[in-house]
Tab-separated table of C-alpha atoms and ligand atoms in Angstrom:
chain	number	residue	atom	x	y	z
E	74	UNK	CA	161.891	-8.581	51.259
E	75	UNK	CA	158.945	-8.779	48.955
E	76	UNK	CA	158.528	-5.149	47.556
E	77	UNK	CA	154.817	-3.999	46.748
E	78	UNK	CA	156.502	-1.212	44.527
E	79	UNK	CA	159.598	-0.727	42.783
E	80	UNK	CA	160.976	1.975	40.687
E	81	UNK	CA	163.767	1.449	38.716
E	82	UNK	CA	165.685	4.739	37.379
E	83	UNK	CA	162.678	6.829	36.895
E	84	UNK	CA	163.408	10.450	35.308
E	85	UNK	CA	160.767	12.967	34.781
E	86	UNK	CA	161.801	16.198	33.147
E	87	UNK	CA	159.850	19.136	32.667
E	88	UNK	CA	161.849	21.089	29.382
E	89	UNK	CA	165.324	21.346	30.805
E	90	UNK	CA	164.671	20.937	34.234
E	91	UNK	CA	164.959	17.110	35.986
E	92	UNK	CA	161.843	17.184	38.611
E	93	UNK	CA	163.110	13.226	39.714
E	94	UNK	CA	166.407	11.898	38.461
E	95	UNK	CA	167.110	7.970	38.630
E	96	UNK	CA	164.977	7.172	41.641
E	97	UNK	CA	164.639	4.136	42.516
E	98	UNK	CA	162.990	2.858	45.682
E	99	UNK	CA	161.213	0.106	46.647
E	100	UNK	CA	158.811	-0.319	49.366
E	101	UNK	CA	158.353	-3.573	51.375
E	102	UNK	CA	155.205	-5.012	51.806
E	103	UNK	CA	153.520	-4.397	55.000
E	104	UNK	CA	155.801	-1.453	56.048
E	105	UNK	CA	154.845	2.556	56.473
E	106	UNK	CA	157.811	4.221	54.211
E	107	UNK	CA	157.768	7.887	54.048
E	108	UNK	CA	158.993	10.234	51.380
E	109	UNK	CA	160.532	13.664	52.685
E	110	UNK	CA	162.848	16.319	51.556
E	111	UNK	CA	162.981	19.353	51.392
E	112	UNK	CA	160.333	21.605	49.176
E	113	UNK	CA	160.731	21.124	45.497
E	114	UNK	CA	163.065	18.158	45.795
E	115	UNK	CA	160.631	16.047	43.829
E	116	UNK	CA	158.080	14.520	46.134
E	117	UNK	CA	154.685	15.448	44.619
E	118	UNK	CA	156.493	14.805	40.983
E	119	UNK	CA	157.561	11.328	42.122
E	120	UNK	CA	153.980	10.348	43.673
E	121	UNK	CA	152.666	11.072	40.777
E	122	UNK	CA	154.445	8.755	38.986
E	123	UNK	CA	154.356	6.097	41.103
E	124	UNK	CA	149.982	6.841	40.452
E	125	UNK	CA	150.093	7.413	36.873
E	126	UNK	CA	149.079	11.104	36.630
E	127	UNK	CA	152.688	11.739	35.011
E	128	UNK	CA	154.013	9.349	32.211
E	129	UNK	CA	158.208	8.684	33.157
E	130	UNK	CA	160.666	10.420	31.075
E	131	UNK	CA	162.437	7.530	31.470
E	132	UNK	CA	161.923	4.178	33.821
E	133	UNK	CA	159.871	1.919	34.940
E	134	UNK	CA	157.315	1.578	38.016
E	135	UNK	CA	156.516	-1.993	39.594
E	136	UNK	CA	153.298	-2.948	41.223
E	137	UNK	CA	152.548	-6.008	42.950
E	138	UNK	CA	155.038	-7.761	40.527
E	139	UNK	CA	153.877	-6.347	37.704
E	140	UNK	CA	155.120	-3.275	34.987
E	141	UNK	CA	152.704	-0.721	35.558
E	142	UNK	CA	154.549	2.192	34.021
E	143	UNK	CA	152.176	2.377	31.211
E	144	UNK	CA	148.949	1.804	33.350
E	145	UNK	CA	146.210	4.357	33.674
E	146	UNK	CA	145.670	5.747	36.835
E	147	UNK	CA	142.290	3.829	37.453
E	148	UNK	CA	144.054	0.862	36.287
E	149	UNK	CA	146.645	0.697	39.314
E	150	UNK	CA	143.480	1.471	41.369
E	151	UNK	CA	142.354	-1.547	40.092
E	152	UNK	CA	145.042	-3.611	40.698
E	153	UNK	CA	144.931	-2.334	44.521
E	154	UNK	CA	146.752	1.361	44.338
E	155	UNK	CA	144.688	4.446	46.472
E	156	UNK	CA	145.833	8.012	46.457
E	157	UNK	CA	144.835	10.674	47.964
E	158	UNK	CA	146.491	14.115	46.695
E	159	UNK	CA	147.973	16.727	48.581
E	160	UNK	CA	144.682	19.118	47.707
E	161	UNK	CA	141.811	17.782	49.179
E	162	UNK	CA	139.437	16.855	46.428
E	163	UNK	CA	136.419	16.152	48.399
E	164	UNK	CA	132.809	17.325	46.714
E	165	UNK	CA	132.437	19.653	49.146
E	166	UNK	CA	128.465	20.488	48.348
E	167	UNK	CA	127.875	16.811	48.929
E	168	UNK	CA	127.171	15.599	52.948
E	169	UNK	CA	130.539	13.639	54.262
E	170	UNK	CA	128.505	10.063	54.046
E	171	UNK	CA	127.931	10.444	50.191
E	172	UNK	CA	131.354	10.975	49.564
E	173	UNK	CA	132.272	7.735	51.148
E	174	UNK	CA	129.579	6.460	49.120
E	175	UNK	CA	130.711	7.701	45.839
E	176	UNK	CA	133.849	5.507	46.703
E	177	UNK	CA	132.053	2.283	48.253
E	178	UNK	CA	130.102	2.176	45.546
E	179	UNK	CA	132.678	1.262	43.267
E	180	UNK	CA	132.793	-2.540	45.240
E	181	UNK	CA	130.201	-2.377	47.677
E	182	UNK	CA	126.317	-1.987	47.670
E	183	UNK	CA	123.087	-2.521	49.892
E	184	UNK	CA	123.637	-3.526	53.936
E	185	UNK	CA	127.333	-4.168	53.129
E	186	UNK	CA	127.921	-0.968	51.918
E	187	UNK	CA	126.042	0.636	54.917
E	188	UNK	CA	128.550	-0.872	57.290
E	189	UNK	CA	131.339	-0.278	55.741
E	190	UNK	CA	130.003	3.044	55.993
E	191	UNK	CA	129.308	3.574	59.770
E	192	UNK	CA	132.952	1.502	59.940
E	193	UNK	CA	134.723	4.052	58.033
E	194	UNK	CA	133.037	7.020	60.172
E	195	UNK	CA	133.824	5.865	63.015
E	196	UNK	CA	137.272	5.510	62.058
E	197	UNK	CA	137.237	8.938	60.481
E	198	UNK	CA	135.670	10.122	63.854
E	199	UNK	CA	133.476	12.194	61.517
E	200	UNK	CA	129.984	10.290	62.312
E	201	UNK	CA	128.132	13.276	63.899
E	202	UNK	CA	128.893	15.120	60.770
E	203	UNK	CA	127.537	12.300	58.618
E	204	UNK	CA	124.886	14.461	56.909
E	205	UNK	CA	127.105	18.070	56.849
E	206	UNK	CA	128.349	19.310	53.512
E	207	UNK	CA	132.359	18.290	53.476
E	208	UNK	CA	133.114	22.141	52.223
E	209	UNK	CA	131.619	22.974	55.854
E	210	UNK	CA	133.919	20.697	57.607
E	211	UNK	CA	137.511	22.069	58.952
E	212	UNK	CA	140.742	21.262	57.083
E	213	UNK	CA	141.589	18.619	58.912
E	214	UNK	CA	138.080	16.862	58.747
E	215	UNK	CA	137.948	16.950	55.149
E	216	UNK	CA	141.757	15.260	54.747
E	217	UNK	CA	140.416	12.855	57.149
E	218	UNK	CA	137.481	12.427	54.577
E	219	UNK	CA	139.323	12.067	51.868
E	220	UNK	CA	141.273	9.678	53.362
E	221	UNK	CA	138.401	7.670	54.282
E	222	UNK	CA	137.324	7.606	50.110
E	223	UNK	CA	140.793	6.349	49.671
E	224	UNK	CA	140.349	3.603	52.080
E	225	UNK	CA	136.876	2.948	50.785
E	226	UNK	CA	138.679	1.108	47.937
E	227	UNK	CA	140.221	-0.796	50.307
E	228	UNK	CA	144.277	-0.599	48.882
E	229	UNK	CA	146.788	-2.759	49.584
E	230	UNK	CA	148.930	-0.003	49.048
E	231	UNK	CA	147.668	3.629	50.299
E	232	UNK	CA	149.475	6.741	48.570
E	233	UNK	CA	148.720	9.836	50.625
E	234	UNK	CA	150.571	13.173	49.698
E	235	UNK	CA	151.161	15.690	52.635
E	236	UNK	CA	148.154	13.883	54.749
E	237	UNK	CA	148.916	16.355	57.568
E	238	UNK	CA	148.800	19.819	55.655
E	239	UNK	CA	147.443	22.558	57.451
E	240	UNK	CA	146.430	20.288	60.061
E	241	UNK	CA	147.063	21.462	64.079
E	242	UNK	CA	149.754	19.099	66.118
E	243	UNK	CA	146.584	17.345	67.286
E	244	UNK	CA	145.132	16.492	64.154
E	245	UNK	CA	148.837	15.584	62.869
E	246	UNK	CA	149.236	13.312	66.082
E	247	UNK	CA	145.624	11.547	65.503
E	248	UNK	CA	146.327	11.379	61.496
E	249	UNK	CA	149.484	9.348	62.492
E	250	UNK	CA	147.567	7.182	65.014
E	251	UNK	CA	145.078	6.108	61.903
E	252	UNK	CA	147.806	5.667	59.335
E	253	UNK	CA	149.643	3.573	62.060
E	254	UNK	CA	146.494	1.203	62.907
E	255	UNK	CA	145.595	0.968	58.854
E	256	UNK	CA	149.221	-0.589	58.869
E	257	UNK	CA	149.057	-2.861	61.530
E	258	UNK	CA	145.645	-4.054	59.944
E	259	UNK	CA	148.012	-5.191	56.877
E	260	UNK	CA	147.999	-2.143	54.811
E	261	UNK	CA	151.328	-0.704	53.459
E	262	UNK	CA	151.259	2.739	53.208
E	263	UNK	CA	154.123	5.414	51.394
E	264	UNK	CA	153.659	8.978	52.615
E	265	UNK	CA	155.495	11.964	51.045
E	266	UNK	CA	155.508	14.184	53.864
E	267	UNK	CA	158.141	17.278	55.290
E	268	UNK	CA	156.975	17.569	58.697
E	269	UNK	CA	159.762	15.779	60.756
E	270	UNK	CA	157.741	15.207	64.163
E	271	UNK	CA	155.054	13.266	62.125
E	272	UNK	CA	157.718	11.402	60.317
E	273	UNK	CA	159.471	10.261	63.428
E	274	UNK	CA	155.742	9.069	64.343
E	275	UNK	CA	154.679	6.914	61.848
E	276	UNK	CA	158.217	5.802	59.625
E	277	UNK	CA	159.567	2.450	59.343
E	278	UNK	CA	161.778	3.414	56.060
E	279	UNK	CA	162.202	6.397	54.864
E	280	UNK	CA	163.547	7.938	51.114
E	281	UNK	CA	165.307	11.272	51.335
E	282	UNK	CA	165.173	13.096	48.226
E	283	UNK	CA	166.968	16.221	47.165
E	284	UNK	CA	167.176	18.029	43.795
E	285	UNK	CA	165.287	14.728	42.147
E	286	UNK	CA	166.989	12.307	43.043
E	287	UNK	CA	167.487	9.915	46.151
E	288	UNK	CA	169.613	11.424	48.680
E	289	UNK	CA	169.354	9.039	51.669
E	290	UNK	CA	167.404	5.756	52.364
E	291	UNK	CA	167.049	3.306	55.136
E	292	UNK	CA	165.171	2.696	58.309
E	293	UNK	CA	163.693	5.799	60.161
E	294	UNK	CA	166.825	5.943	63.059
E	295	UNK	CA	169.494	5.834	60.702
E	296	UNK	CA	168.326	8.346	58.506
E	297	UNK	CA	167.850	10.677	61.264
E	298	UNK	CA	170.858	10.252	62.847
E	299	UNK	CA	172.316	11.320	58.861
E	300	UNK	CA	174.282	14.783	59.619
E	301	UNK	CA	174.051	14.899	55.697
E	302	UNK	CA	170.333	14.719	56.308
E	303	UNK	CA	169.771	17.484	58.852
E	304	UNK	CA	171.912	20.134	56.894
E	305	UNK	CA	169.901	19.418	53.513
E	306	UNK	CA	166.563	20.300	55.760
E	307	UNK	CA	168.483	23.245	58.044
E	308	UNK	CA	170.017	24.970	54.512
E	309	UNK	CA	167.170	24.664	52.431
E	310	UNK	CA	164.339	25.085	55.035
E	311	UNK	CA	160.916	23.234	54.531
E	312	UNK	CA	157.575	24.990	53.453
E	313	UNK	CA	155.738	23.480	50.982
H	177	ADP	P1	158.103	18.730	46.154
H	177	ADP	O1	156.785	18.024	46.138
H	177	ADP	O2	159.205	17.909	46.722
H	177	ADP	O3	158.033	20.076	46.807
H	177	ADP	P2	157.731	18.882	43.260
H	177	ADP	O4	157.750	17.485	42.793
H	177	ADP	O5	156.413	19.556	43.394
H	177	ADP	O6	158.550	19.004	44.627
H	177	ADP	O7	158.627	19.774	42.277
H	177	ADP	C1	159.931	19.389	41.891
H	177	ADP	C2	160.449	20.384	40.877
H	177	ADP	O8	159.722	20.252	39.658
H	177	ADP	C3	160.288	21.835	41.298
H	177	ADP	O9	161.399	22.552	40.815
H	177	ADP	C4	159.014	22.253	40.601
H	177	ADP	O10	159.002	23.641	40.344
H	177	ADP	C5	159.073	21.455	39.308
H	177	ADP	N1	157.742	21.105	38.783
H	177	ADP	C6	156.797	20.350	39.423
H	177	ADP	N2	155.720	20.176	38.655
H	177	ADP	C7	155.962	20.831	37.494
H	177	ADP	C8	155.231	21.009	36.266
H	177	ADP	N3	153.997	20.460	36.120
H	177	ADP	N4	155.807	21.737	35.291
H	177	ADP	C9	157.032	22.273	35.435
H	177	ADP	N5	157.794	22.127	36.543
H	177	ADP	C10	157.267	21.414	37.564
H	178	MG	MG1	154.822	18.492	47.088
């Protein structure tokens, strides 16, 4: 297996209290891995890491082959990293096609910008709102949009953080649908995500973690069929 991204023992402790302890994971290239557990086991804490918003306490990260724990979080956009955070951060006075702009323009310009434009629409299934305000749009339009401004950069690796938050079992089903067709297009994607259904959708390997650090790992059947796995997500329960 030729991992896109490793982490080796990383700790992140906020005063006395160990957010992610020792996790390492690695994700292959090519595959849809999801991150669950239940809330406050370390998710968000551990995605951040892996993006460079957080600095380790202690560890390394591995991108593409390379030590990225001390990159800036542009700089492993740079070398191919795209997150999007579990707040949508879409400029919500701004119509929905200048958003995608704002993101295309970082590689793209002129006609091929334009198409990449109507491409990512279309994808987005948010063309008739092309020229709306995103802060008009519903919930589940504007993580769809922000999506899209991920995928504007056009990652080899796509980082998305509770993609289906808020969203109706509809716009869960379609969000899985997209994630699964950016993946068979060649994209690896790592989702931290607690809604089960949505997991069993779209997971090819999946991380448990639980009190910060890795609880469970391996492909999506076997870590289902985990009794250890169902009682960590019965006992605790799952909001967010
Ligand atoms: P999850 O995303 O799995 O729900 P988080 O990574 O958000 O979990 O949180 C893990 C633990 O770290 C929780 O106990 C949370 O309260 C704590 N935590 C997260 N971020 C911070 C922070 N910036 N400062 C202090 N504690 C934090
Ligand atoms: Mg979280």
């Amino acid at each position: 297996m030729t991992a896109i991204l490793e982490t080796r023992q990383l700790n992140k402790r906020f005063g006395g209290l160990s957010a992610v302890a020792d996790v390492s994971i690695a994700v292959a290239t090519g595959e849809i891995h999801c991150l669950i557990g239940p809330n406050g086991a370390g998710k968000s804490t551990l995605f951040k890491l892996i993006a460079g918003t957080y600095a380790p306490s202690q560890g390394e990260v591995l991108f593409r082959g390379e030590n990225v724990t001390h990159r800036k979080p542009y700089e492993r956009v740079g070398r191919g990293m795209s997150i999007k955070l579990q707040v949508p951060s879409v400029f919500r006075d701004l119509p929905v096609a200048q958003n995608l702009e704002i993101s295309l323009q970082r590689t793209l310009s002129g006609p091929a910008m334009e198409t990449e434009k109507g491409r990512l629409l279309e994808f987005l299934q948010l063309k008739d709102d092309a020229d709306r305000p995103a802060g008009v749009l519903a919930h589940g339009q504007q993580q769809w949009l922000e999506i899209g401004m991920a995928l504007a950069l056009k990652p080899a690796l796509l980082l998305l953080d509770e993609p289906t938050a808020g969203m109706s079992p509809q716009e869960t089903e379609r969000t899985g649908d997209m994630i699964k067709s950016l993946n068979a297009q060649g994209m690896t994607v790592l989702v931290v995500e607690h809604d089960m259904t949505f997991v069993r959708q779209i997971a090819q390997q999946v991380t448990v973690l639980h009190l910060g650090r890795v609880f469970a790992q391996g492909n999506i059947d076997a870590v289902i069929a985990d009794p250890r796995v169902e009682e960590i997500y019965l006992g605790k329960g799952h909001g967010h």
